Coordinates of C-alpha atoms and ligand atoms in Angstrom, one line a residue:
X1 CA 114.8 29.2 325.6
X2 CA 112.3 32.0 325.0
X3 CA 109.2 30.8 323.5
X4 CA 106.0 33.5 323.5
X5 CA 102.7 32.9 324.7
X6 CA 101.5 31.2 321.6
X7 CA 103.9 28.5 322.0
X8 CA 106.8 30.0 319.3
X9 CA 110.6 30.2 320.1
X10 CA 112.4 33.1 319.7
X11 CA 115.7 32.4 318.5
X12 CA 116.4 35.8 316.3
X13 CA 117.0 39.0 316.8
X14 CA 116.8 42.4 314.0
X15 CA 119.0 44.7 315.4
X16 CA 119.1 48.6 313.3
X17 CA 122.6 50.1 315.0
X18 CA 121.4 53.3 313.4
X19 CA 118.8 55.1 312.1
X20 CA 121.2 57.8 309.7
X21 CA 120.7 56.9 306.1
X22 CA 122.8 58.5 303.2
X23 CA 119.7 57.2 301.2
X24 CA 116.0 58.5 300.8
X25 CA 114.5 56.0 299.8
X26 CA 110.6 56.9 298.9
X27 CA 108.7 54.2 300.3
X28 CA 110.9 55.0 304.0
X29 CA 111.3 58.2 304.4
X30 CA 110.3 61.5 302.7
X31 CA 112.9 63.3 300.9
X32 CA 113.8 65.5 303.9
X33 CA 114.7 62.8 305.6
X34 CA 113.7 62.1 309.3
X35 CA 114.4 63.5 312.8
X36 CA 117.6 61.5 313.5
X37 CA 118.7 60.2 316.8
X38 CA 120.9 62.6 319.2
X39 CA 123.9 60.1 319.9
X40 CA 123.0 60.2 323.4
X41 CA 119.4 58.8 322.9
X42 CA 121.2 55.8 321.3
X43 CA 122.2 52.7 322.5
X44 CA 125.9 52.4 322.8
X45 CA 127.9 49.0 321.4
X46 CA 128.6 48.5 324.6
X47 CA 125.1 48.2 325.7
X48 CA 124.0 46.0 322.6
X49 CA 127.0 43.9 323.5
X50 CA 125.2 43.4 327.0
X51 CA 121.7 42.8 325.7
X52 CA 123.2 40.3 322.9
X53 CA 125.2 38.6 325.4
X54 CA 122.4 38.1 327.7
X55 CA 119.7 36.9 324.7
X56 CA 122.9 34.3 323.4
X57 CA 122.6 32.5 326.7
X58 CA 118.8 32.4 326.5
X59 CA 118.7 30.7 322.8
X60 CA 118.8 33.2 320.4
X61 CA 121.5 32.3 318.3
X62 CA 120.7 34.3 315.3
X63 CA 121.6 38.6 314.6
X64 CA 120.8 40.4 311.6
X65 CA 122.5 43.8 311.7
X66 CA 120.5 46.5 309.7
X67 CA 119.4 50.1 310.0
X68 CA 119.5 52.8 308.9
X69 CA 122.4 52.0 306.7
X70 CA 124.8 50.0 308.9
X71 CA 127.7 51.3 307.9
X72 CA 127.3 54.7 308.4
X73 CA 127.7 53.8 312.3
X74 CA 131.2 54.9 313.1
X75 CA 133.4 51.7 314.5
X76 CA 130.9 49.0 313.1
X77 CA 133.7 46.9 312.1
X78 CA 135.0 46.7 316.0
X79 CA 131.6 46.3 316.8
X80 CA 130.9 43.3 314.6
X81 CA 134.4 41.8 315.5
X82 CA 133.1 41.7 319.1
X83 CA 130.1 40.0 318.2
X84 CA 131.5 38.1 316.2
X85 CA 133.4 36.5 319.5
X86 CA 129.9 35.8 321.3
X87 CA 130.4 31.9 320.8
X88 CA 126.6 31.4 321.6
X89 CA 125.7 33.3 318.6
X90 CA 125.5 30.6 315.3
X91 CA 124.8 33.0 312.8
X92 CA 125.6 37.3 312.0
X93 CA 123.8 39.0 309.1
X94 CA 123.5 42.1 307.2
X95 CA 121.2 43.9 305.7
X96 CA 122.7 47.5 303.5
X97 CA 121.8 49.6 301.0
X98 CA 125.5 48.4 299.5
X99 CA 126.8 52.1 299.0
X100 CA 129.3 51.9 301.9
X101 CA 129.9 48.1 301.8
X102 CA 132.4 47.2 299.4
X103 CA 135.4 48.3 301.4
X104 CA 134.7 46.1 304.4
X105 CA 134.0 42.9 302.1
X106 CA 137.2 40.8 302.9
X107 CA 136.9 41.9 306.4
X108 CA 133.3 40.7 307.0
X109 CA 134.4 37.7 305.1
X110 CA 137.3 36.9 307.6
X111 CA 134.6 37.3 310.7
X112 CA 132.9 34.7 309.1
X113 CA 130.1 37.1 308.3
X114 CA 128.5 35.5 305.2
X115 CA 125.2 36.0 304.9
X116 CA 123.8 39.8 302.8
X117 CA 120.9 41.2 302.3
X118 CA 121.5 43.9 299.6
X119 CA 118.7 46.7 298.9
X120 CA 118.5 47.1 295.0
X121 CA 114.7 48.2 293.9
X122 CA 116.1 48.9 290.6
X123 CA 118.2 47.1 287.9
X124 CA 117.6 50.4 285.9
X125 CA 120.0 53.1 286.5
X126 CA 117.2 56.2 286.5
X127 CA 114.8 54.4 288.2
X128 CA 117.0 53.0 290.8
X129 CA 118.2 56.9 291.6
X130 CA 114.9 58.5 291.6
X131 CA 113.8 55.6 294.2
X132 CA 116.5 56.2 296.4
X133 CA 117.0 60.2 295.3
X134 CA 120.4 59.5 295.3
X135 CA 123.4 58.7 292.3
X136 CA 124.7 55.7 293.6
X137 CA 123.4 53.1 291.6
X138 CA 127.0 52.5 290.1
X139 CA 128.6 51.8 293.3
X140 CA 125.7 49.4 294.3
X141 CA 125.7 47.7 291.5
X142 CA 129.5 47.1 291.3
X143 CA 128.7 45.5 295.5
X144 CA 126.3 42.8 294.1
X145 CA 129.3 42.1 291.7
X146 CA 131.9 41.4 294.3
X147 CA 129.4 39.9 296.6
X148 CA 128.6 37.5 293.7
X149 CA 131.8 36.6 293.0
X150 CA 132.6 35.7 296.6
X151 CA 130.3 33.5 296.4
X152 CA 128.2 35.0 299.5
X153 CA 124.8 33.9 301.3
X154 CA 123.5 36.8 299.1
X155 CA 119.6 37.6 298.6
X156 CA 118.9 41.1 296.9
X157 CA 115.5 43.0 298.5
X158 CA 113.3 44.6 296.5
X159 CA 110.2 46.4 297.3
X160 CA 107.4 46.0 294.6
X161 CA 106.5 49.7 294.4
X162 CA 103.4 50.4 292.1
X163 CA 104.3 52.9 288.8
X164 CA 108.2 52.6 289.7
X165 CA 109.8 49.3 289.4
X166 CA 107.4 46.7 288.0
X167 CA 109.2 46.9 284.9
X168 CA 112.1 45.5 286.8
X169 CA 110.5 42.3 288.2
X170 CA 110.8 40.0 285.2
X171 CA 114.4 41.4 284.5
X172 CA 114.9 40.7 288.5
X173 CA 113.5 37.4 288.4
X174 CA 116.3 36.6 284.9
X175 CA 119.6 38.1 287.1
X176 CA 119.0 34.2 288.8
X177 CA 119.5 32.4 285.5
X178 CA 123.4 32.8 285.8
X179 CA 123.7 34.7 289.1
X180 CA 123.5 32.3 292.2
X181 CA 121.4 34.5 294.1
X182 CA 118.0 34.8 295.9
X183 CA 116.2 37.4 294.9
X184 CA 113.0 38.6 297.1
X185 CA 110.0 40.8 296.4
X186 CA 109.1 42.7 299.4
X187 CA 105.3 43.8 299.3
X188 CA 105.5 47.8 300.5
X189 CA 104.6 48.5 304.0
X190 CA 103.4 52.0 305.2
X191 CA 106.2 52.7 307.2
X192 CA 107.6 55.9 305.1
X193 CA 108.5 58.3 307.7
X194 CA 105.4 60.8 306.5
X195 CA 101.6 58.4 307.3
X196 CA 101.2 58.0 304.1
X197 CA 98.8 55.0 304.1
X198 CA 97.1 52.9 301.7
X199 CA 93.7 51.0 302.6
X200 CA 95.0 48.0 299.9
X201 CA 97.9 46.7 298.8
X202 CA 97.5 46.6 295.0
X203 CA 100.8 45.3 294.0
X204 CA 100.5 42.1 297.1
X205 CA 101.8 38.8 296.7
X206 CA 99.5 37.1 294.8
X207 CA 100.0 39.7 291.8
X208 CA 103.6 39.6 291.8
X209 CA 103.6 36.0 291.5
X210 CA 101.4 35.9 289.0
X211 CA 103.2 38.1 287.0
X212 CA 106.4 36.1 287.4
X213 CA 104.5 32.9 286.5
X214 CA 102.8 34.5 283.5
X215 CA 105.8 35.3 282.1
X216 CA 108.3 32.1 282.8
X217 CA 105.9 29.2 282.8
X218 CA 106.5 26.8 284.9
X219 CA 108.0 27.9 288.7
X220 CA 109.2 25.3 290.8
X221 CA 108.0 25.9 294.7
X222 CA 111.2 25.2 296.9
X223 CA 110.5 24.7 300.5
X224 CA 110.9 27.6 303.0
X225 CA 113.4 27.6 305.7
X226 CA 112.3 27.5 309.2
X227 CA 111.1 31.2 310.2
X228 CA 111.8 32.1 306.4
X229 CA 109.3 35.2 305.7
X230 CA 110.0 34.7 302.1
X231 CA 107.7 32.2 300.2
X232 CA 110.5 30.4 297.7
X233 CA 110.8 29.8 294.1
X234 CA 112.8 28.6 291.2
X235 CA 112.2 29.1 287.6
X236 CA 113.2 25.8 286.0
X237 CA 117.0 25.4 284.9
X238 CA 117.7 28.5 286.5
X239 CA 120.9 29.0 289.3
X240 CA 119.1 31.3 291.2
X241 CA 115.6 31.5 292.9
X242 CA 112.9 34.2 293.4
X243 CA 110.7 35.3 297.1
X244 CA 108.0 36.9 297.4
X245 CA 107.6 38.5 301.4
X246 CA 104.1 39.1 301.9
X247 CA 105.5 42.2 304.4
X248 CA 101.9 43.9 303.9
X249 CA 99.7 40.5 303.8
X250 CA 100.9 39.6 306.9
X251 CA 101.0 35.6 306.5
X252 CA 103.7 34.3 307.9
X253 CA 103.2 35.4 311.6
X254 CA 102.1 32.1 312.5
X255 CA 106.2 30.7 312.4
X256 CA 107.3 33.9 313.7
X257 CA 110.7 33.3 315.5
X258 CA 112.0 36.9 315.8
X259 CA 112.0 40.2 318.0
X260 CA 113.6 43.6 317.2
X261 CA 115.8 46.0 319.2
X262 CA 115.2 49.4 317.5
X263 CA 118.5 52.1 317.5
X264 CA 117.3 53.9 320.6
X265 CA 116.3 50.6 322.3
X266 CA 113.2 49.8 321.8
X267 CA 112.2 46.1 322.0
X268 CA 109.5 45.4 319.7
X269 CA 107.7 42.1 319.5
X270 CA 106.4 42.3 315.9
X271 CA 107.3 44.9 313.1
X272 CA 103.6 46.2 313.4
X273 CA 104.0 46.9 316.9
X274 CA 104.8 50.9 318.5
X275 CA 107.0 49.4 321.0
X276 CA 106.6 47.1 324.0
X277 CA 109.5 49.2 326.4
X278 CA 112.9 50.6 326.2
X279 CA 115.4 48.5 327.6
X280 CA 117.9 51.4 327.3
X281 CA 116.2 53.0 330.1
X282 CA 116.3 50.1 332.4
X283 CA 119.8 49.6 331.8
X284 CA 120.8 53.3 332.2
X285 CA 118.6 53.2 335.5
X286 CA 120.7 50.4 336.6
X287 CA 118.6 47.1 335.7
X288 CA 120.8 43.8 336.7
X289 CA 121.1 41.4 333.8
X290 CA 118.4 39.0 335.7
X291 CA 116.2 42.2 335.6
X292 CA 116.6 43.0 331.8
X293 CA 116.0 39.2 331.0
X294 CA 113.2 39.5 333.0
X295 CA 111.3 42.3 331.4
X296 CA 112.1 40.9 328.1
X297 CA 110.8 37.5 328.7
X298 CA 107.6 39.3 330.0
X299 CA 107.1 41.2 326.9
X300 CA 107.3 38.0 324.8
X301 CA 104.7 36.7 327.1
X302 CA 102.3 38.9 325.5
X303 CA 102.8 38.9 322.2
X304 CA 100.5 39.5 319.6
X305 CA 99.6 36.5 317.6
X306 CA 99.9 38.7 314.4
X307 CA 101.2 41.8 313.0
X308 CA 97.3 42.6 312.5
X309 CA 96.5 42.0 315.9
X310 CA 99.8 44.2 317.2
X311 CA 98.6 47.1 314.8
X312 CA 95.3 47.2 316.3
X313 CA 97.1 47.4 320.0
X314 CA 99.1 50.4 319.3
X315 CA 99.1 52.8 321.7
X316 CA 101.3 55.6 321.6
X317 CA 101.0 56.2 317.7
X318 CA 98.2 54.8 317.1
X319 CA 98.5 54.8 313.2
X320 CA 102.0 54.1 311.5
X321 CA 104.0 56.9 310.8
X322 CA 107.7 55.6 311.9
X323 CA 110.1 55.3 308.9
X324 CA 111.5 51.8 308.3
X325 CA 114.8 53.1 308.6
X326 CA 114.3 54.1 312.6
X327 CA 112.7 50.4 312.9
X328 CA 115.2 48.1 311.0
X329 CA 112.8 46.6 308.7
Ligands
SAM1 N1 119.5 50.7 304.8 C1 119.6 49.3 304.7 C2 118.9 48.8 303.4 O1 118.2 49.5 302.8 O2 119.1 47.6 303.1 C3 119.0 48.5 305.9 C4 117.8 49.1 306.5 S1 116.3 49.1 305.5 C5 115.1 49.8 306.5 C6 115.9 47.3 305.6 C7 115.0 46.8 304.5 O3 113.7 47.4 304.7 C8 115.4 47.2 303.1 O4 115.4 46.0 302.3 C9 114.3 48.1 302.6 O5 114.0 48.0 301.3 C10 113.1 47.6 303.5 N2 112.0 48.6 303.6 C11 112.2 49.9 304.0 N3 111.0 50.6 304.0 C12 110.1 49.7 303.6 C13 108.7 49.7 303.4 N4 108.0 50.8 303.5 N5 108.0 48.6 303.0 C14 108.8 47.4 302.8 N6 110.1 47.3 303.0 C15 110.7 48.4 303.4
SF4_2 FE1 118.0 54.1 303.8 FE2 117.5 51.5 303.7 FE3 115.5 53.3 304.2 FE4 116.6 53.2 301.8 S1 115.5 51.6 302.8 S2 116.2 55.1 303.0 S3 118.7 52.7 302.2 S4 117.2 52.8 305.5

């Protein structure tokens, strides 16, 4: 078992395979893009095989693949069919931009890879494409159909941006009256690839939900799952339910069961954090697996209690200026 210095077990890992994105989203990375990752500089499957393996054995029985976009990562489908075989490992899932995903459905279906996160700021066409700066909102759209109808783990993300998408929240919110699907409010975080940072958050939770509330009446709170970032909600007679993440608020640190494994292999005890060390290097220097599970129990011995207190200890940038999409969000 790893449990941190403040007495909480880490049973999850984030792992971003990449950081390419075929997206530009605004609120993660200017429309330029970012410096991406020479292939050398990332870690191999092989190596993420290694460090899964080794963090299976020690209770963490939970992956959620993101990036980048996932599936831009040449081989990801041999890659998830060998994690898939880790029998340690309870639970695989994804987080995509759904552009790429479609194809792969049945396949990640027969791994026994239910469980989606799909990225849709947008229910409206034009808005959706001058988010992301990109025309795909056809072929997204048409993924949260067939993910629907396979009746998937499926929760749809959507970062509340101010003067972008609040028209889309109510409209959001409705999809759940016939659609059996979560759908989750991300606050925005400054992690856009350019510094751009806000003192306040206007758009935080406690605005969103009371937008939602002051439009349907009565919400029904449902209770959160263990770790859950998301607070939970139903609108009365509805199929679906509604989250808010307070990503920006930062209260949910207190139950927080997770670490992250960045593409160039970085571990990173809390999202807020610039990195505790790079376990790519010790492996490439040679590190045994006692010695890499070492140095990653050591860094979860001195975790920050929040995502406030591991902002304030950065070190090497001190503000944020890292794009979601070379993190994993
Ligand atoms: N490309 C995939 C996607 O968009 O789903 C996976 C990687 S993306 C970095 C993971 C999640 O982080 C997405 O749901 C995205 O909306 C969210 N995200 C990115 N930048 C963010 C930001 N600045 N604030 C809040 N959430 C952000
Ligand atoms: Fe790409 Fe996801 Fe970032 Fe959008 S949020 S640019 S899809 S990594």
């Amino acid at each position: 078992m790893l449990i941190d210095n403040h007495g909480r077990n880490i049973d999850y890992i984030r792992l971003a395979v990449t950081d390419r994105c075929n997206l530009r989203c605004n609120y993660c990375m200017p429309a330029s893009g970012i410096q991406f990752l020479k292939r050398n500089d990332l870690l191999t499957y092989e190596e993420m095989l290694r460090i899964l393996t080794i963090l299976s054995k020690n209770g963490v029985n939970k992956i959620r693949i993101t990036g980048g976009e996932p599936f831009l990562r040449k081989d990801i489908m041999g890659f998830l069919k060998s994690l898939s075989d880790i029998e340690t490992i309870n639970k695989i899932a994804i987080t995509t931009n759904g552009t790429l995903t479609r194809p792969y459905l049945s396949e990640l279906i027969a791994l026994g890879i239910r469980s989606f996160n799909l990225s849709i700021d947008s229910i409206d066409k034009t808005r959706f494409e001058r988010i992301t700066r990109r025309t795909c909102f056809d072929e997204v759209w048409a993924c949260y159909e067939e993910m629907k109808e396979a009746t998937l783990d499926l929760k749809v993300n959507a970062v509340v941006l101010k003067d972008q998408n609040i028209d889309d929240i109510i409209p959001m919110v409705a999809l759940g009256e016939t659609d059996n699907v979560s759908i989750r409010f991300i606050e925005e975080m400054p992690f856009n690839g350019d510094g751009n940072f806000y003192p306040k958050l206007e758009w935080n939770y406690e605005k969103i939900y009371h937008h939602i509330e002051t439009h349907f009446g009565t919400i029904k709170k449902l209770p959160d799952p263990k770790g859950s970032t998301s607070l939970n909600y139903q609108v009365e007679g509805f199929k679906g339910t509604f989250g808010i993440i307070p990503a920006y608020t930062r209260s949910f640190c207190g139950s927080c069961n997770r670490i992250r494994l960045t593409p160039k292999g970085t571990i990173k005890t809390c999202l807020y954090d610039d990195g505790i060390f790079n376990i790519k290097d010790i492996m490439r220097a040679g590190a045994t697996d006692i010695e890499i599970l070492q140095a990653i129990k050591e860094a979860i011995g001195h975790r920050a209690i929040d995502g406030f207190e591991a902002e304030k200890n950065r070190s090497n940038r001190p503000t944020i200026s890292e794009s979601m999409a070379s993190i994993g969000g």
